[in-house]
Amino acid sequence: MSIIIIGIESSCDDTSAAVVRDGFILSNIIADQNVHRKYGGVVPELASRAHQQNIIPVVDQALLQAEVNKREISAVAFTRGPGLMGSLLVGASFAKGFALARNIPMIGVNHLHAHILVHFLQEKNTKKNTPVFPFLCLLVSGGHTQLVIVRNYLDLEIIGRTMDDAAGEAFDKCAKVMGLPYPGGPSVDHHAASGNPDSFSFTKPKAEGFDFSFSGLKTNFLYFIRDGMLKDKNFIEKNKNDLCASLQKTIIEILLGKCIKAAESTGIHEIALAGGVSANSGLRKAFGEEAAKRGWALYLPEIRYTTDNAAMIAITGYYKYLAGDFATHDITPVAKL
Ligand code: KG4
Ligand code: ZN
């Protein structure tokens, strides 16, 4: 009999539901929340209200598109954390109600774990190459930057993490300084494509071992812009593409440098990228070139699965289902996991 998992994601500002059958994606519906744009960042209270409005229509749409009836669902997987508490509560409460009403198991999923396991999501009619265990995953999102050794679907070890800002935050905060719209990462990527990455040089903060640090870069960038604007009030406008290209190059060098170090130290040559920042075209290109040089097998998630989505929650739920890793009904969301 098929195992059908419905996944629910509501950790930040995207409300998403997806249906996965035996590891194959059937639907993945995402409602993003434009309400945050004018504030230049996610407003938690507005996010939870929007999740509450979106969750039922999004789930209905996911079931409709998957051509699956509620009665056929084997289990409901939901993001337990990390994330914004008010947002997580909407998804968790929905999952509890759904599981109780249908009398099916519930599975709590770590959002970061899910970003990584999205590599195992299969699409009908296409045979996807999946990473071979153990592999090294660079997880780069808006809230996290980690280097993870993935030994099996449910056996992961974090060997490096950011000491301060995440890579996505570095993109977003520097973009904000230049007056680019939120979230800044995609805009920086866009402008960088027409800029010269060697125009400006920014600091690469030091961090021990496989850890990362980005806050020094952010401060350096902020002061550099301030000084430039004091000399010429059109400094940003005149140099936007070059600023973006140079900033992006610096972030990529920090990420790639630690990955090379980890690959050399662990001897693992199966390398995967995951998380929102793994959509960055410069990062994908730099890793592609390095992989060719070093003989790495490189796995890049499809762009639509880089940022937050419920397909990654459903596929992680599927592997937890196979392992019998179910939650009890007193499970609560956790903002920091
Ligand atoms: O994984 P994600 O959707 O959410 C979290 O779990 O945090 O990641 C969102 C982050 C944001 O910081 C956004 O600016 C960044 O991913 N991002 C990018 C790109 N697309 C999304 N950063 C750089 N280049 C991109 N193309
Ligand atoms: Zn995420």
mmCIF file of C-alpha atoms and ligand atoms in Angstrom:
data_model
loop_
_atom_site.group_PDB
_atom_site.id
_atom_site.type_symbol
_atom_site.label_atom_id
_atom_site.label_comp_id
_atom_site.label_asym_id
_atom_site.label_seq_id
_atom_site.Cartn_x
_atom_site.Cartn_y
_atom_site.Cartn_z
ATOM 1 C CA MET A 1 0.000 0.000 0.000
ATOM 2 C CA SER A 2 1.214 3.533 -0.782
ATOM 3 C CA ILE A 3 2.416 5.829 1.961
ATOM 4 C CA ILE A 4 0.918 9.294 1.445
ATOM 5 C CA ILE A 5 2.222 12.157 3.578
ATOM 6 C CA ILE A 6 0.806 15.657 3.727
ATOM 7 C CA GLY A 7 3.431 18.202 4.776
ATOM 8 C CA ILE A 8 2.715 21.586 6.375
ATOM 9 C CA GLU A 9 5.262 24.421 6.534
ATOM 10 C CA SER A 10 4.596 27.668 8.415
ATOM 11 C CA SER A 11 7.873 28.566 10.135
ATOM 12 C CA CYS A 12 8.309 32.064 8.736
ATOM 13 C CA ASP A 13 6.366 33.963 6.070
ATOM 14 C CA ASP A 14 5.379 31.215 3.608
ATOM 15 C CA THR A 15 2.303 29.074 4.179
ATOM 16 C CA SER A 16 2.793 25.829 2.315
ATOM 17 C CA ALA A 17 1.218 22.374 1.999
ATOM 18 C CA ALA A 18 2.485 19.474 -0.099
ATOM 19 C CA VAL A 19 1.547 15.879 -0.786
ATOM 20 C CA VAL A 20 4.173 13.170 -1.288
ATOM 21 C CA ARG A 21 3.369 9.569 -2.258
ATOM 22 C CA ASP A 22 6.097 6.963 -1.642
ATOM 23 C CA GLY A 23 8.749 9.695 -1.883
ATOM 24 C CA PHE A 24 7.322 11.206 -5.109
ATOM 25 C CA ILE A 25 5.971 14.754 -5.120
ATOM 26 C CA LEU A 26 2.293 15.118 -6.076
ATOM 27 C CA SER A 27 1.737 18.772 -5.156
ATOM 28 C CA ASN A 28 3.512 21.667 -3.454
ATOM 29 C CA ILE A 29 1.432 24.814 -2.878
ATOM 30 C CA ILE A 30 3.046 27.949 -1.443
ATOM 31 C CA ALA A 31 1.274 31.170 -0.437
ATOM 32 C CA ASP A 32 3.842 33.875 0.231
ATOM 33 C CA GLN A 33 2.979 36.955 2.252
ATOM 34 C CA ASN A 34 3.441 40.254 0.418
ATOM 35 C CA VAL A 35 2.215 42.107 3.492
ATOM 36 C CA HIS A 36 5.818 42.224 4.854
ATOM 37 C CA ARG A 37 7.356 43.960 1.845
ATOM 38 C CA LYS A 38 6.579 47.507 2.907
ATOM 39 C CA TYR A 39 8.241 46.897 6.313
ATOM 40 C CA GLY A 40 11.497 45.610 4.780
ATOM 41 C CA GLY A 41 11.361 42.386 6.831
ATOM 42 C CA VAL A 42 8.993 39.824 8.324
ATOM 43 C CA VAL A 43 6.590 41.191 10.971
ATOM 44 C CA PRO A 44 5.849 38.150 13.208
ATOM 45 C CA GLU A 45 2.335 39.199 14.231
ATOM 46 C CA LEU A 46 1.298 39.802 10.616
ATOM 47 C CA ALA A 47 2.887 36.501 9.586
ATOM 48 C CA SER A 48 0.835 34.414 12.028
ATOM 49 C CA ARG A 49 -2.391 36.182 11.010
ATOM 50 C CA ALA A 50 -1.653 35.520 7.336
ATOM 51 C CA HIS A 51 -0.867 31.834 8.052
ATOM 52 C CA GLN A 52 -4.230 31.516 9.780
ATOM 53 C CA GLN A 53 -5.964 32.912 6.693
ATOM 54 C CA ASN A 54 -3.951 30.850 4.213
ATOM 55 C CA ILE A 55 -3.660 27.426 5.793
ATOM 56 C CA ILE A 56 -7.053 25.916 4.863
ATOM 57 C CA PRO A 57 -7.105 27.118 1.219
ATOM 58 C CA VAL A 58 -3.475 26.040 0.765
ATOM 59 C CA VAL A 59 -4.154 22.531 2.120
ATOM 60 C CA ASP A 60 -7.314 22.217 0.009
ATOM 61 C CA GLN A 61 -5.368 23.236 -3.085
ATOM 62 C CA ALA A 62 -2.545 20.775 -2.324
ATOM 63 C CA LEU A 63 -5.023 17.889 -1.986
ATOM 64 C CA LEU A 64 -6.883 18.925 -5.121
ATOM 65 C CA GLN A 65 -3.744 19.182 -7.223
ATOM 66 C CA ALA A 66 -2.441 15.866 -5.880
ATOM 67 C CA GLU A 67 -5.814 14.245 -6.664
ATOM 68 C CA VAL A 68 -5.715 12.712 -3.219
ATOM 69 C CA ASN A 69 -8.646 12.378 -0.840
ATOM 70 C CA LYS A 70 -8.165 13.233 2.859
ATOM 71 C CA ARG A 71 -9.082 9.625 3.686
ATOM 72 C CA GLU A 72 -6.026 8.331 1.796
ATOM 73 C CA ILE A 73 -3.465 10.298 3.838
ATOM 74 C CA SER A 74 -1.185 8.076 5.961
ATOM 75 C CA ALA A 75 0.257 10.810 8.220
ATOM 76 C CA VAL A 76 0.574 14.567 8.610
ATOM 77 C CA ALA A 77 4.073 16.070 8.923
ATOM 78 C CA PHE A 78 4.536 19.638 10.108
ATOM 79 C CA THR A 79 7.415 22.026 10.863
ATOM 80 C CA ARG A 80 8.052 21.885 14.601
ATOM 81 C CA GLY A 81 10.819 24.524 14.481
ATOM 82 C CA PRO A 82 12.990 26.486 14.337
ATOM 83 C CA GLY A 83 10.977 29.530 13.358
ATOM 84 C CA LEU A 84 8.640 32.243 14.600
ATOM 85 C CA MET A 85 6.515 30.875 17.438
ATOM 86 C CA GLY A 86 3.241 32.474 16.298
ATOM 87 C CA SER A 87 3.771 31.116 12.786
ATOM 88 C CA LEU A 88 4.772 27.617 13.926
ATOM 89 C CA LEU A 89 1.692 27.405 16.173
ATOM 90 C CA VAL A 90 -0.631 27.775 13.185
ATOM 91 C CA GLY A 91 0.914 24.808 11.339
ATOM 92 C CA ALA A 92 1.246 22.663 14.472
ATOM 93 C CA SER A 93 -2.351 23.294 15.550
ATOM 94 C CA PHE A 94 -3.626 22.533 12.070
ATOM 95 C CA ALA A 95 -1.617 19.287 11.993
ATOM 96 C CA LYS A 96 -2.997 18.229 15.384
ATOM 97 C CA GLY A 97 -6.563 18.904 14.319
ATOM 98 C CA PHE A 98 -6.088 17.064 11.031
ATOM 99 C CA ALA A 99 -4.407 14.047 12.677
ATOM 100 C CA LEU A 100 -7.077 13.786 15.378
ATOM 101 C CA ALA A 101 -9.947 14.142 12.915
ATOM 102 C CA ARG A 102 -8.531 11.506 10.560
ATOM 103 C CA ASN A 103 -7.060 9.336 13.335
ATOM 104 C CA ILE A 104 -3.637 9.236 11.664
ATOM 105 C CA PRO A 105 -0.120 9.768 13.065
ATOM 106 C CA MET A 106 1.542 13.143 13.301
ATOM 107 C CA ILE A 107 5.217 13.774 12.574
ATOM 108 C CA GLY A 108 7.179 16.776 13.882
ATOM 109 C CA VAL A 109 9.898 17.902 11.464
ATOM 110 C CA ASN A 110 12.990 20.061 12.006
ATOM 111 C CA HIS A 111 12.897 22.725 9.289
ATOM 112 C CA LEU A 112 16.683 22.551 8.723
ATOM 113 C CA HIS A 113 16.638 18.759 8.434
ATOM 114 C CA ALA A 114 13.931 19.198 5.797
ATOM 115 C CA HIS A 115 15.975 21.694 3.736
ATOM 116 C CA ILE A 116 18.619 18.943 3.478
ATOM 117 C CA LEU A 117 16.327 15.967 2.768
ATOM 118 C CA VAL A 118 14.659 17.825 -0.118
ATOM 119 C CA HIS A 119 17.518 16.284 -2.124
ATOM 120 C CA PHE A 120 15.668 12.947 -1.880
ATOM 121 C CA LEU A 121 12.374 14.206 -3.239
ATOM 122 C CA GLN A 122 11.592 12.328 -6.445
ATOM 123 C CA GLU A 123 9.589 13.627 -9.411
ATOM 124 C CA LYS A 124 7.492 11.379 -11.609
ATOM 125 C CA ASN A 125 9.131 10.429 -14.918
ATOM 126 C CA THR A 126 12.583 11.785 -13.985
ATOM 127 C CA LYS A 127 15.280 9.744 -12.333
ATOM 128 C CA LYS A 128 17.045 12.131 -10.016
ATOM 129 C CA ASN A 129 20.609 11.586 -8.814
ATOM 130 C CA THR A 130 20.556 11.691 -5.032
ATOM 131 C CA PRO A 131 23.538 12.208 -2.712
ATOM 132 C CA VAL A 132 25.323 9.086 -1.497
ATOM 133 C CA PHE A 133 25.783 8.728 2.292
ATOM 134 C CA PRO A 134 27.798 10.071 3.971
ATOM 135 C CA PHE A 135 27.598 13.459 2.300
ATOM 136 C CA LEU A 136 28.488 16.962 3.359
ATOM 137 C CA CYS A 137 25.702 19.547 3.179
ATOM 138 C CA LEU A 138 26.175 23.302 3.267
ATOM 139 C CA LEU A 139 22.866 24.602 4.581
ATOM 140 C CA VAL A 140 22.522 28.314 3.889
ATOM 141 C CA SER A 141 19.233 30.025 4.689
ATOM 142 C CA GLY A 142 17.905 33.303 6.044
ATOM 143 C CA GLY A 143 18.263 32.215 9.656
ATOM 144 C CA HIS A 144 20.966 29.523 9.567
ATOM 145 C CA THR A 145 24.339 28.649 8.094
ATOM 146 C CA GLN A 146 25.580 25.168 8.890
ATOM 147 C CA LEU A 147 27.920 22.472 7.636
ATOM 148 C CA VAL A 148 26.345 19.085 8.237
ATOM 149 C CA ILE A 149 27.612 15.532 7.769
ATOM 150 C CA VAL A 150 24.592 13.484 6.655
ATOM 151 C CA ARG A 151 25.224 9.804 7.450
ATOM 152 C CA ASN A 152 21.687 8.660 6.806
ATOM 153 C CA TYR A 153 18.201 10.144 6.392
ATOM 154 C CA LEU A 154 17.853 10.544 10.139
ATOM 155 C CA ASP A 155 21.496 10.611 11.229
ATOM 156 C CA LEU A 156 23.000 14.073 10.855
ATOM 157 C CA GLU A 157 25.880 15.813 12.600
ATOM 158 C CA ILE A 158 26.385 19.583 12.556
ATOM 159 C CA ILE A 159 30.138 20.220 12.325
ATOM 160 C CA GLY A 160 30.014 23.983 11.724
ATOM 161 C CA ARG A 161 27.590 26.834 12.299
ATOM 162 C CA THR A 162 27.516 30.602 12.181
ATOM 163 C CA MET A 163 28.680 32.424 15.284
ATOM 164 C CA ASP A 164 26.494 35.447 14.480
ATOM 165 C CA ASP A 165 24.519 36.274 11.302
ATOM 166 C CA ALA A 166 23.449 33.698 8.729
ATOM 167 C CA ALA A 167 24.591 33.994 5.105
ATOM 168 C CA GLY A 168 21.041 34.955 4.051
ATOM 169 C CA GLU A 169 20.972 37.670 6.715
ATOM 170 C CA ALA A 170 24.263 39.055 5.369
ATOM 171 C CA PHE A 171 22.685 39.286 1.904
ATOM 172 C CA ASP A 172 19.447 40.779 3.257
ATOM 173 C CA LYS A 173 20.992 43.320 5.629
ATOM 174 C CA CYS A 174 23.552 44.590 3.099
ATOM 175 C CA ALA A 175 20.813 44.782 0.470
ATOM 176 C CA LYS A 176 18.730 46.894 2.853
ATOM 177 C CA VAL A 177 21.644 49.335 3.269
ATOM 178 C CA MET A 178 21.582 49.794 -0.518
ATOM 179 C CA GLY A 179 17.800 50.329 -0.475
ATOM 180 C CA LEU A 180 17.058 47.065 -2.320
ATOM 181 C CA PRO A 181 13.677 45.411 -1.677
ATOM 182 C CA TYR A 182 13.207 42.605 0.892
ATOM 183 C CA PRO A 183 14.316 39.831 0.765
ATOM 184 C CA GLY A 184 17.584 41.238 -0.512
ATOM 185 C CA GLY A 185 19.346 38.013 -1.559
ATOM 186 C CA PRO A 186 17.618 37.646 -4.943
ATOM 187 C CA SER A 187 18.112 41.384 -5.744
ATOM 188 C CA VAL A 188 21.817 41.223 -4.928
ATOM 189 C CA ASP A 189 22.086 38.129 -7.131
ATOM 190 C CA HIS A 190 20.315 39.985 -9.951
ATOM 191 C CA HIS A 191 22.510 43.125 -9.784
ATOM 192 C CA ALA A 192 25.689 41.105 -9.262
ATOM 193 C CA ALA A 193 25.192 39.476 -12.660
ATOM 194 C CA SER A 194 26.032 42.819 -14.345
ATOM 195 C CA GLY A 195 28.760 43.917 -11.917
ATOM 196 C CA ASN A 196 32.483 43.431 -11.496
ATOM 197 C CA PRO A 197 33.190 41.239 -8.421
ATOM 198 C CA ASP A 198 36.707 42.659 -8.104
ATOM 199 C CA SER A 199 35.641 46.320 -7.863
ATOM 200 C CA PHE A 200 35.643 46.466 -4.069
ATOM 201 C CA SER A 201 37.181 44.352 -1.374
ATOM 202 C CA PHE A 202 35.375 43.545 1.871
ATOM 203 C CA THR A 203 36.503 41.898 5.064
ATOM 204 C CA LYS A 204 36.176 38.136 5.596
ATOM 205 C CA PRO A 205 35.592 37.666 9.331
ATOM 206 C CA LYS A 206 37.542 34.829 10.933
ATOM 207 C CA ALA A 207 35.846 31.905 12.668
ATOM 208 C CA GLU A 208 37.304 28.755 14.218
ATOM 209 C CA GLY A 209 37.204 25.327 12.589
ATOM 210 C CA PHE A 210 34.199 24.866 10.330
ATOM 211 C CA ASP A 211 32.243 27.738 11.895
ATOM 212 C CA PHE A 212 31.221 30.887 10.036
ATOM 213 C CA SER A 213 30.967 34.581 10.857
ATOM 214 C CA PHE A 214 29.303 37.316 8.809
ATOM 215 C CA SER A 215 28.635 40.201 11.194
ATOM 216 C CA GLY A 216 32.041 41.859 10.563
ATOM 217 C CA LEU A 217 31.363 41.829 6.830
ATOM 218 C CA LYS A 218 27.979 43.463 7.365
ATOM 219 C CA THR A 219 29.522 46.249 9.488
ATOM 220 C CA ASN A 220 32.380 46.723 7.010
ATOM 221 C CA PHE A 221 29.860 46.990 4.157
ATOM 222 C CA LEU A 222 27.701 49.470 6.095
ATOM 223 C CA TYR A 223 30.662 51.807 6.843
ATOM 224 C CA PHE A 224 31.961 51.506 3.299
ATOM 225 C CA ILE A 225 28.594 52.634 1.935
ATOM 226 C CA ARG A 226 28.324 55.439 4.501
ATOM 227 C CA ASP A 227 31.772 56.776 3.557
ATOM 228 C CA GLY A 228 31.003 56.479 -0.148
ATOM 229 C CA MET A 229 27.739 58.392 0.281
ATOM 230 C CA LEU A 230 29.518 61.176 2.209
ATOM 231 C CA LYS A 231 31.781 61.737 -0.796
ATOM 232 C CA ASP A 232 29.077 61.296 -3.447
ATOM 233 C CA LYS A 233 25.353 61.119 -2.707
ATOM 234 C CA ASN A 234 24.862 58.990 -5.819
ATOM 235 C CA PHE A 235 27.517 56.458 -4.758
ATOM 236 C CA ILE A 236 25.077 53.547 -4.403
ATOM 237 C CA GLU A 237 23.239 54.293 -7.642
ATOM 238 C CA LYS A 238 26.482 54.616 -9.617
ATOM 239 C CA ASN A 239 28.053 51.453 -8.164
ATOM 240 C CA LYS A 240 25.080 49.208 -7.358
ATOM 241 C CA ASN A 241 26.023 46.325 -9.659
ATOM 242 C CA ASP A 242 29.692 46.361 -8.634
ATOM 243 C CA LEU A 243 28.801 46.600 -4.921
ATOM 244 C CA CYS A 244 26.463 43.615 -5.252
ATOM 245 C CA ALA A 245 28.988 41.576 -7.250
ATOM 246 C CA SER A 246 31.798 42.291 -4.762
ATOM 247 C CA LEU A 247 29.604 41.551 -1.739
ATOM 248 C CA GLN A 248 28.354 38.312 -3.288
ATOM 249 C CA LYS A 249 31.898 37.247 -4.169
ATOM 250 C CA THR A 250 32.978 37.753 -0.540
ATOM 251 C CA ILE A 251 30.073 35.718 0.869
ATOM 252 C CA ILE A 252 30.732 32.944 -1.655
ATOM 253 C CA GLU A 253 34.437 32.835 -0.803
ATOM 254 C CA ILE A 254 33.621 32.480 2.915
ATOM 255 C CA LEU A 255 31.157 29.629 2.266
ATOM 256 C CA LEU A 256 33.261 27.817 -0.301
ATOM 257 C CA GLY A 257 36.425 28.144 1.790
ATOM 258 C CA LYS A 258 34.848 26.364 4.773
ATOM 259 C CA CYS A 259 33.352 23.696 2.558
ATOM 260 C CA ILE A 260 36.738 22.934 0.989
ATOM 261 C CA LYS A 261 38.255 22.712 4.457
ATOM 262 C CA ALA A 262 35.522 20.329 5.646
ATOM 263 C CA ALA A 263 35.778 18.159 2.528
ATOM 264 C CA GLU A 264 39.538 17.880 2.937
ATOM 265 C CA SER A 265 39.320 17.133 6.632
ATOM 266 C CA THR A 266 36.514 14.534 6.432
ATOM 267 C CA GLY A 267 37.545 13.035 3.087
ATOM 268 C CA ILE A 268 33.913 13.349 1.920
ATOM 269 C CA HIS A 269 33.553 14.278 -1.737
ATOM 270 C CA GLU A 270 29.759 14.101 -1.973
ATOM 271 C CA ILE A 271 28.734 17.744 -1.510
ATOM 272 C CA ALA A 272 25.223 19.187 -1.382
ATOM 273 C CA LEU A 273 23.869 22.715 -1.027
ATOM 274 C CA ALA A 274 20.531 23.509 0.598
ATOM 275 C CA GLY A 275 18.440 26.444 1.852
ATOM 276 C CA GLY A 276 17.319 29.753 0.352
ATOM 277 C CA VAL A 277 20.813 31.074 -0.392
ATOM 278 C CA SER A 278 21.576 27.940 -2.449
ATOM 279 C CA ALA A 279 19.423 29.617 -5.145
ATOM 280 C CA ASN A 280 22.230 32.156 -5.618
ATOM 281 C CA SER A 281 23.560 31.876 -9.156
ATOM 282 C CA GLY A 282 27.100 32.924 -8.218
ATOM 283 C CA LEU A 283 27.246 30.356 -5.416
ATOM 284 C CA ARG A 284 25.993 27.576 -7.691
ATOM 285 C CA LYS A 285 28.555 28.500 -10.355
ATOM 286 C CA ALA A 286 31.462 28.731 -7.896
ATOM 287 C CA PHE A 287 30.603 25.342 -6.356
ATOM 288 C CA GLY A 288 30.209 23.847 -9.845
ATOM 289 C CA GLU A 289 33.699 25.014 -10.825
ATOM 290 C CA GLU A 290 35.251 23.829 -7.572
ATOM 291 C CA ALA A 291 33.525 20.446 -7.849
ATOM 292 C CA ALA A 292 34.911 19.966 -11.367
ATOM 293 C CA LYS A 293 38.417 20.834 -10.121
ATOM 294 C CA ARG A 294 38.291 18.613 -7.047
ATOM 295 C CA GLY A 295 36.268 15.697 -8.374
ATOM 296 C CA TRP A 296 33.350 16.315 -5.999
ATOM 297 C CA ALA A 297 29.923 14.924 -6.796
ATOM 298 C CA LEU A 298 27.845 18.101 -6.387
ATOM 299 C CA TYR A 299 24.094 18.204 -5.677
ATOM 300 C CA LEU A 300 22.212 21.468 -6.174
ATOM 301 C CA PRO A 301 18.525 21.571 -5.237
ATOM 302 C CA GLU A 302 16.103 22.729 -7.899
ATOM 303 C CA ILE A 303 15.538 26.468 -7.457
ATOM 304 C CA ARG A 304 11.878 26.008 -6.442
ATOM 305 C CA TYR A 305 12.981 23.743 -3.556
ATOM 306 C CA THR A 306 15.709 26.059 -2.225
ATOM 307 C CA THR A 307 13.450 28.453 -0.316
ATOM 308 C CA ASP A 308 10.790 27.422 2.200
ATOM 309 C CA ASN A 309 8.262 24.855 0.960
ATOM 310 C CA ALA A 310 6.200 22.008 2.361
ATOM 311 C CA ALA A 311 7.534 19.411 -0.096
ATOM 312 C CA MET A 312 10.699 19.249 2.006
ATOM 313 C CA ILE A 313 8.598 18.754 5.159
ATOM 314 C CA ALA A 314 6.584 15.978 3.499
ATOM 315 C CA ILE A 315 9.663 14.082 2.241
ATOM 316 C CA THR A 316 11.284 14.303 5.685
ATOM 317 C CA GLY A 317 7.970 13.130 7.163
ATOM 318 C CA TYR A 318 8.083 10.186 4.771
ATOM 319 C CA TYR A 319 11.486 9.014 6.036
ATOM 320 C CA LYS A 320 10.414 9.531 9.652
ATOM 321 C CA TYR A 321 7.247 7.562 8.906
ATOM 322 C CA LEU A 322 9.331 4.656 7.570
ATOM 323 C CA ALA A 323 11.355 4.772 10.803
ATOM 324 C CA GLY A 324 8.172 4.882 12.942
ATOM 325 C CA ASP A 325 9.243 8.254 14.373
ATOM 326 C CA PHE A 326 5.855 9.724 15.321
ATOM 327 C CA ALA A 327 4.913 12.588 17.626
ATOM 328 C CA THR A 328 2.442 12.394 20.472
ATOM 329 C CA HIS A 329 -0.424 14.863 20.633
ATOM 330 C CA ASP A 330 1.203 16.892 23.401
ATOM 331 C CA ILE A 331 4.028 17.933 21.029
ATOM 332 C CA THR A 332 4.636 21.696 20.981
ATOM 333 C CA PRO A 333 6.468 23.876 18.443
ATOM 334 C CA VAL A 334 9.965 25.030 19.364
ATOM 335 C CA ALA A 335 11.268 28.427 18.163
ATOM 336 C CA LYS A 336 14.922 27.362 18.542
ATOM 337 C CA LEU A 337 15.808 23.733 17.910
HETATM 338 O O1 KG4 B 1 15.549 28.910 3.379
HETATM 339 P P1 KG4 B 1 14.825 30.194 3.326
HETATM 340 O O2 KG4 B 1 13.685 30.331 2.356
HETATM 341 O O3 KG4 B 1 14.257 30.607 4.700
HETATM 342 C C1 KG4 B 1 14.846 30.294 5.915
HETATM 343 O O4 KG4 B 1 14.697 29.133 6.376
HETATM 344 O O5 KG4 B 1 15.521 31.214 6.443
HETATM 345 O O6 KG4 B 1 15.920 31.312 2.997
HETATM 346 C C2 KG4 B 1 15.605 32.641 2.816
HETATM 347 C C3 KG4 B 1 16.903 33.392 2.522
HETATM 348 C C4 KG4 B 1 16.755 34.909 2.501
HETATM 349 O O7 KG4 B 1 17.777 35.462 3.292
HETATM 350 C C5 KG4 B 1 16.944 35.269 1.032
HETATM 351 O O8 KG4 B 1 17.499 36.536 0.816
HETATM 352 C C6 KG4 B 1 17.889 34.175 0.584
HETATM 353 O O9 KG4 B 1 17.402 33.016 1.221
HETATM 354 N N1 KG4 B 1 17.896 34.003 -0.875
HETATM 355 C C7 KG4 B 1 18.970 34.308 -1.643
HETATM 356 C C8 KG4 B 1 18.579 34.054 -2.978
HETATM 357 N N2 KG4 B 1 17.290 33.597 -2.983
HETATM 358 C C9 KG4 B 1 16.898 33.562 -1.668
HETATM 359 N N3 KG4 B 1 20.186 34.769 -1.310
HETATM 360 C C10 KG4 B 1 21.050 34.987 -2.316
HETATM 361 N N4 KG4 B 1 20.751 34.784 -3.626
HETATM 362 C C11 KG4 B 1 19.542 34.328 -3.999
HETATM 363 N N5 KG4 B 1 19.270 34.111 -5.289
HETATM 364 ZN ZN ZN B 2 14.060 27.664 5.443
#
